Amino acid sequence: RRYPTVEARAEAFNASTHVTVPPDSDFLKAMLFELRLTDDQSFVEHRDTCTRINHSSVRSVRVEGGDLWPVVAFQKGRLIYACLPLVEAVLEPRPPLLSIPGLSQGLALLFGILDYISPSRKNEVELSAKAGQLRSLIVQACPLGTPLNTNISSLSSSFDDIQVVPTDVKQPAWRSNTYKGKPQVNVCITEKVKCMQYDRRDVVDMWQVYGAVSCKCDIEGAAPNVTLTLNLPTNGSPLQDILVHHCVTSVDPAMLTSSSVNPLDDSVCSGPYKFPFIPPSESFNLCYYTSQVPVPPILGCYQLIEEGSQIKITVNLKLHESIKNSFEYCEARIPFFNRGPIAQLEYKVSYGQLDLSREKSLLVWVIGQKFPKSSEVSLTGTVTFGDIGKEHPTDYICTGTTAYVKMYFRIPDFTLTGCYVDQHSVQIFAPGKPKITASRELISSDYYIWNSEAPAPTMYKSLYY
């Protein structure tokens, strides 16, 4: 869908430097080229150079008249979701992404379309029907170019029932409808821990925690007020780099100034962290944060040594004493790149079970739901490989003895920072006694343990965030 009035405003802001949006077919070709989804996979400097690293879904798409920026685009399944938000400022030089409100609005609209389309992605008939209804739904969700309701699934597919402005002037635009029923609030804290361990004196291990607080508030009223508090135990790690949802009505400035970018900055807010807000009708992420925790949850050492046609591996893992020893799952995956299938395997594990993948190029060490009382487990083995074939994994970085173990785990009812929600501290200024459910979890994300007997790629701190 195109909005001529929005395009006219963009031209007014940038005058002679304005890049006209090309016809749909030309834009699609340029987008496929930018996402490397064309048959031509040759190197193109402005797209593939190492100095241009995409850390987000915001892209610059080269068209006949110049570069269209910022284009929000991502691929999910066989579909591409894209939009071109209006930047109400001059584009040269390019303003910081955080200063462009249209980016978050456009991303929210695309996620709304994704949630609407996703359940039917594997059924061609349903997918075609839903795609046909999208035009009328977007007319309702975004009538004049500004998203009024990003919950596409809640809209009617008929033009006869176009969303009207709420009769209650106090109702904010992000509350698309009012809830009727027993009030209830569901809160979940999800922390993901990234880690790079080398077990070497000349290379520093690194780890980082990323957290998100998701909420679903079913509360009656046009603009109910809710206050949610995040707490830390006495020895908890302070939250940093806090980003809040736009529905939050006020926030302590000390929370927003606590940053992990400058390690010498002592402006640390150790909580409690209060968030007063008027919740949207749908599920949303109240805030995001990072934290500098003192230790990673699982300490590991990996040694891989080549001896002729065989390799010898040793893996030692230790669960830190401060970590809850109760996993939903915990396993270590040991891939072997640029080699043939595993022809012979001799091993010994002190705990758990070792499995070989169907392709015979990956060892999966299933530790299970608990570490033993010693909190330590070990694996030793000798691996012999057959002739390499095209179907076996290759990697330009993991050559020779440069290799890694990747950890996968989830610990329910636990966070590495200690962050939790006290159900009794949730305040809801609305009639009725609400049911409040709070949960939390810790999940591994890019958790690598590199072979200490070989050089491994180092990720510097400035690139790690």
Short mmCIF file of N, CA and C in Angstrom, two decimals, residues 11-102:
data_model
loop_
_atom_site.label_atom_id
_atom_site.label_comp_id
_atom_site.label_asym_id
_atom_site.label_seq_id
_atom_site.Cartn_x
_atom_site.Cartn_y
_atom_site.Cartn_z
N GLU A 11 9.16 14.31 0.41
CA GLU A 11 9.79 15.17 -0.59
C GLU A 11 9.96 16.59 -0.05
N ALA A 12 9.00 17.05 0.74
CA ALA A 12 9.08 18.40 1.31
C ALA A 12 10.24 18.51 2.30
N PHE A 13 10.51 17.45 3.03
CA PHE A 13 11.60 17.47 4.01
C PHE A 13 12.98 17.48 3.35
N ASN A 14 13.11 16.78 2.21
CA ASN A 14 14.43 16.57 1.64
C ASN A 14 14.68 17.25 0.30
N ALA A 15 13.63 17.80 -0.29
CA ALA A 15 13.75 18.62 -1.51
C ALA A 15 14.57 17.90 -2.58
N SER A 16 15.71 18.49 -2.97
CA SER A 16 16.48 17.97 -4.11
C SER A 16 17.12 16.61 -3.83
N THR A 17 17.35 16.27 -2.55
CA THR A 17 17.98 14.98 -2.23
C THR A 17 16.95 13.86 -2.06
N HIS A 18 15.67 14.18 -2.25
CA HIS A 18 14.62 13.17 -2.08
C HIS A 18 14.74 12.08 -3.14
N VAL A 19 14.61 10.82 -2.69
CA VAL A 19 14.62 9.67 -3.60
C VAL A 19 13.19 9.17 -3.75
N THR A 20 12.70 9.20 -4.97
CA THR A 20 11.31 8.80 -5.24
C THR A 20 11.17 7.29 -5.10
N VAL A 21 10.07 6.87 -4.48
CA VAL A 21 9.80 5.44 -4.35
C VAL A 21 9.43 4.90 -5.73
N PRO A 22 10.14 3.89 -6.23
CA PRO A 22 9.86 3.39 -7.58
C PRO A 22 8.57 2.58 -7.62
N PRO A 23 8.13 2.18 -8.82
CA PRO A 23 6.96 1.30 -8.92
C PRO A 23 7.17 0.01 -8.13
N ASP A 24 6.08 -0.66 -7.77
CA ASP A 24 6.15 -1.84 -6.92
C ASP A 24 7.07 -2.92 -7.47
N SER A 25 7.00 -3.16 -8.78
CA SER A 25 7.82 -4.23 -9.38
C SER A 25 9.31 -3.91 -9.26
N ASP A 26 9.67 -2.63 -9.47
CA ASP A 26 11.08 -2.23 -9.36
C ASP A 26 11.55 -2.28 -7.91
N PHE A 27 10.67 -1.89 -7.00
CA PHE A 27 11.04 -1.94 -5.58
C PHE A 27 11.26 -3.39 -5.14
N LEU A 28 10.41 -4.30 -5.63
CA LEU A 28 10.54 -5.71 -5.28
C LEU A 28 11.87 -6.27 -5.78
N LYS A 29 12.25 -5.94 -7.01
CA LYS A 29 13.53 -6.41 -7.54
C LYS A 29 14.70 -5.90 -6.70
N ALA A 30 14.62 -4.61 -6.33
CA ALA A 30 15.70 -4.03 -5.52
C ALA A 30 15.76 -4.67 -4.14
N MET A 31 14.60 -4.99 -3.57
CA MET A 31 14.55 -5.61 -2.25
C MET A 31 15.11 -7.03 -2.29
N LEU A 32 14.76 -7.80 -3.30
CA LEU A 32 15.29 -9.15 -3.45
C LEU A 32 16.80 -9.13 -3.63
N PHE A 33 17.28 -8.13 -4.36
CA PHE A 33 18.73 -7.99 -4.56
C PHE A 33 19.42 -7.65 -3.25
N GLU A 34 18.83 -6.76 -2.45
CA GLU A 34 19.40 -6.36 -1.16
C GLU A 34 19.45 -7.54 -0.20
N LEU A 35 18.44 -8.39 -0.21
CA LEU A 35 18.36 -9.53 0.69
C LEU A 35 19.09 -10.76 0.14
N ARG A 36 19.76 -10.62 -0.99
CA ARG A 36 20.49 -11.72 -1.62
C ARG A 36 19.58 -12.92 -1.92
N LEU A 37 18.42 -12.63 -2.46
CA LEU A 37 17.45 -13.68 -2.79
C LEU A 37 17.30 -13.83 -4.30
N THR A 38 18.24 -13.28 -5.06
CA THR A 38 18.24 -13.44 -6.50
C THR A 38 19.19 -14.56 -6.90
N ASP A 39 19.11 -14.97 -8.15
CA ASP A 39 19.98 -16.04 -8.63
C ASP A 39 21.43 -15.61 -8.69
N ASP A 40 21.66 -14.32 -8.91
CA ASP A 40 23.03 -13.80 -9.00
C ASP A 40 23.58 -13.59 -7.58
N GLN A 41 24.53 -14.43 -7.18
CA GLN A 41 25.11 -14.36 -5.83
C GLN A 41 26.52 -13.78 -5.84
N SER A 42 26.87 -13.07 -6.91
CA SER A 42 28.22 -12.51 -7.01
C SER A 42 28.40 -11.37 -6.00
N PHE A 43 29.67 -11.06 -5.73
CA PHE A 43 30.00 -10.02 -4.75
C PHE A 43 29.68 -8.64 -5.31
N VAL A 44 28.92 -7.86 -4.54
CA VAL A 44 28.59 -6.48 -4.89
C VAL A 44 29.07 -5.60 -3.74
N GLU A 45 29.97 -4.68 -4.01
CA GLU A 45 30.68 -3.99 -2.94
C GLU A 45 29.74 -3.22 -2.01
N HIS A 46 28.81 -2.43 -2.55
CA HIS A 46 27.96 -1.60 -1.67
C HIS A 46 27.02 -2.45 -0.81
N ARG A 47 26.79 -3.70 -1.19
CA ARG A 47 25.90 -4.58 -0.43
C ARG A 47 26.65 -5.56 0.45
N ASP A 48 27.79 -6.07 -0.02
CA ASP A 48 28.46 -7.19 0.64
C ASP A 48 29.76 -6.81 1.34
N THR A 49 30.16 -5.56 1.32
CA THR A 49 31.41 -5.18 1.95
C THR A 49 31.35 -5.43 3.45
N CYS A 50 32.52 -5.77 4.03
CA CYS A 50 32.59 -6.07 5.46
C CYS A 50 32.32 -4.84 6.32
N THR A 51 32.48 -3.64 5.73
CA THR A 51 32.24 -2.42 6.52
C THR A 51 30.75 -2.17 6.70
N ARG A 52 29.93 -2.91 5.99
CA ARG A 52 28.48 -2.74 6.12
C ARG A 52 27.91 -3.99 6.77
N ILE A 53 27.71 -3.95 8.07
CA ILE A 53 27.20 -5.09 8.82
C ILE A 53 25.80 -4.74 9.33
N ASN A 54 24.83 -5.53 8.96
CA ASN A 54 23.46 -5.27 9.38
C ASN A 54 23.23 -5.82 10.78
N HIS A 55 23.02 -4.92 11.75
CA HIS A 55 22.73 -5.33 13.11
C HIS A 55 21.24 -5.30 13.39
N SER A 56 20.43 -4.89 12.41
CA SER A 56 18.98 -4.77 12.64
C SER A 56 18.27 -5.05 11.33
N SER A 57 16.96 -4.85 11.34
CA SER A 57 16.14 -5.07 10.14
C SER A 57 16.02 -3.80 9.31
N VAL A 58 16.76 -2.76 9.67
CA VAL A 58 16.72 -1.50 8.93
C VAL A 58 17.78 -1.55 7.83
N ARG A 59 17.35 -1.34 6.58
CA ARG A 59 18.25 -1.49 5.46
C ARG A 59 18.21 -0.28 4.53
N SER A 60 19.20 -0.19 3.69
CA SER A 60 19.25 0.81 2.63
C SER A 60 19.13 0.07 1.31
N VAL A 61 18.11 0.38 0.53
CA VAL A 61 17.84 -0.33 -0.71
C VAL A 61 18.16 0.59 -1.89
N ARG A 62 19.05 0.15 -2.75
CA ARG A 62 19.48 0.97 -3.89
C ARG A 62 18.51 0.83 -5.05
N VAL A 63 17.92 1.94 -5.48
CA VAL A 63 17.00 1.98 -6.62
C VAL A 63 17.57 2.94 -7.66
N GLU A 64 16.83 3.14 -8.73
CA GLU A 64 17.36 3.94 -9.85
C GLU A 64 17.68 5.37 -9.43
N GLY A 65 16.89 5.96 -8.55
CA GLY A 65 17.09 7.36 -8.18
C GLY A 65 18.05 7.56 -7.03
N GLY A 66 18.54 6.50 -6.40
CA GLY A 66 19.44 6.63 -5.26
C GLY A 66 19.19 5.52 -4.24
N ASP A 67 19.45 5.82 -2.99
CA ASP A 67 19.27 4.83 -1.92
C ASP A 67 18.04 5.16 -1.10
N LEU A 68 17.10 4.21 -1.02
CA LEU A 68 15.92 4.36 -0.16
C LEU A 68 16.31 3.94 1.25
N TRP A 69 16.13 4.85 2.21
CA TRP A 69 16.47 4.58 3.61
C TRP A 69 15.55 5.40 4.49
N PRO A 70 15.08 4.83 5.61
CA PRO A 70 15.31 3.48 6.13
C PRO A 70 14.18 2.53 5.72
N VAL A 71 14.54 1.42 5.11
CA VAL A 71 13.57 0.38 4.76
C VAL A 71 13.60 -0.69 5.85
N VAL A 72 12.48 -0.90 6.50
CA VAL A 72 12.37 -1.96 7.51
C VAL A 72 11.95 -3.23 6.78
N ALA A 73 12.79 -4.26 6.81
CA ALA A 73 12.49 -5.48 6.06
C ALA A 73 13.10 -6.68 6.75
N PHE A 74 12.36 -7.76 6.76
CA PHE A 74 12.87 -9.03 7.26
C PHE A 74 12.13 -10.17 6.58
N GLN A 75 12.77 -11.32 6.54
CA GLN A 75 12.20 -12.50 5.89
C GLN A 75 11.75 -13.49 6.95
N LYS A 76 10.56 -14.03 6.79
CA LYS A 76 10.03 -15.05 7.69
C LYS A 76 9.38 -16.12 6.83
N GLY A 77 9.99 -17.30 6.84
CA GLY A 77 9.49 -18.35 5.96
C GLY A 77 9.75 -17.97 4.52
N ARG A 78 8.73 -18.07 3.68
CA ARG A 78 8.87 -17.73 2.27
C ARG A 78 8.37 -16.32 1.96
N LEU A 79 8.09 -15.54 2.99
CA LEU A 79 7.53 -14.21 2.79
C LEU A 79 8.49 -13.13 3.26
N ILE A 80 8.45 -11.98 2.61
CA ILE A 80 9.21 -10.80 3.02
C ILE A 80 8.23 -9.76 3.53
N TYR A 81 8.50 -9.22 4.70
CA TYR A 81 7.69 -8.16 5.28
C TYR A 81 8.50 -6.87 5.24
N ALA A 82 7.98 -5.83 4.60
CA ALA A 82 8.76 -4.61 4.42
C ALA A 82 7.87 -3.38 4.45
N CYS A 83 8.43 -2.28 4.92
CA CYS A 83 7.76 -0.99 4.86
C CYS A 83 8.82 0.11 4.83
N LEU A 84 8.43 1.28 4.37
CA LEU A 84 9.33 2.43 4.28
C LEU A 84 8.76 3.54 5.16
N PRO A 85 9.26 3.68 6.40
CA PRO A 85 8.73 4.70 7.31
C PRO A 85 9.14 6.11 6.88
N LEU A 86 8.32 7.08 7.24
CA LEU A 86 8.63 8.48 6.99
C LEU A 86 9.59 8.99 8.06
N VAL A 87 10.64 9.67 7.61
CA VAL A 87 11.56 10.34 8.53
C VAL A 87 11.26 11.83 8.48
N GLU A 88 10.77 12.35 9.58
CA GLU A 88 10.38 13.76 9.60
C GLU A 88 11.59 14.64 9.90
N ALA A 89 12.59 14.52 9.04
CA ALA A 89 13.83 15.28 9.17
C ALA A 89 14.62 15.12 7.89
N VAL A 90 15.67 15.91 7.76
CA VAL A 90 16.56 15.79 6.60
C VAL A 90 17.37 14.49 6.73
N LEU A 91 17.54 13.78 5.61
CA LEU A 91 18.21 12.48 5.64
C LEU A 91 19.71 12.57 5.44
N GLU A 92 20.24 13.73 5.15
CA GLU A 92 21.69 13.91 5.01
C GLU A 92 22.18 14.95 5.99
N PRO A 93 22.99 14.59 6.99
CA PRO A 93 23.42 13.22 7.30
C PRO A 93 22.28 12.42 7.93
N ARG A 94 22.41 11.10 7.88
CA ARG A 94 21.34 10.25 8.38
C ARG A 94 21.20 10.40 9.90
N PRO A 95 19.97 10.60 10.38
CA PRO A 95 19.77 10.74 11.82
C PRO A 95 19.89 9.38 12.53
N PRO A 96 20.15 9.37 13.84
CA PRO A 96 20.21 8.10 14.58
C PRO A 96 18.88 7.36 14.51
N LEU A 97 18.93 6.04 14.48
CA LEU A 97 17.71 5.24 14.37
C LEU A 97 16.76 5.48 15.54
N LEU A 98 17.33 5.68 16.74
CA LEU A 98 16.47 5.86 17.91
C LEU A 98 15.68 7.16 17.87
N SER A 99 16.04 8.08 16.97
CA SER A 99 15.34 9.36 16.88
C SER A 99 14.21 9.34 15.86
N ILE A 100 13.96 8.18 15.25
CA ILE A 100 12.94 8.07 14.20
C ILE A 100 11.74 7.28 14.73
N PRO A 101 10.65 7.94 15.15
CA PRO A 101 9.48 7.22 15.70
C PRO A 101 8.85 6.28 14.69
N GLY A 102 8.93 6.62 13.39
CA GLY A 102 8.28 5.79 12.38
C GLY A 102 8.84 4.39 12.29
#
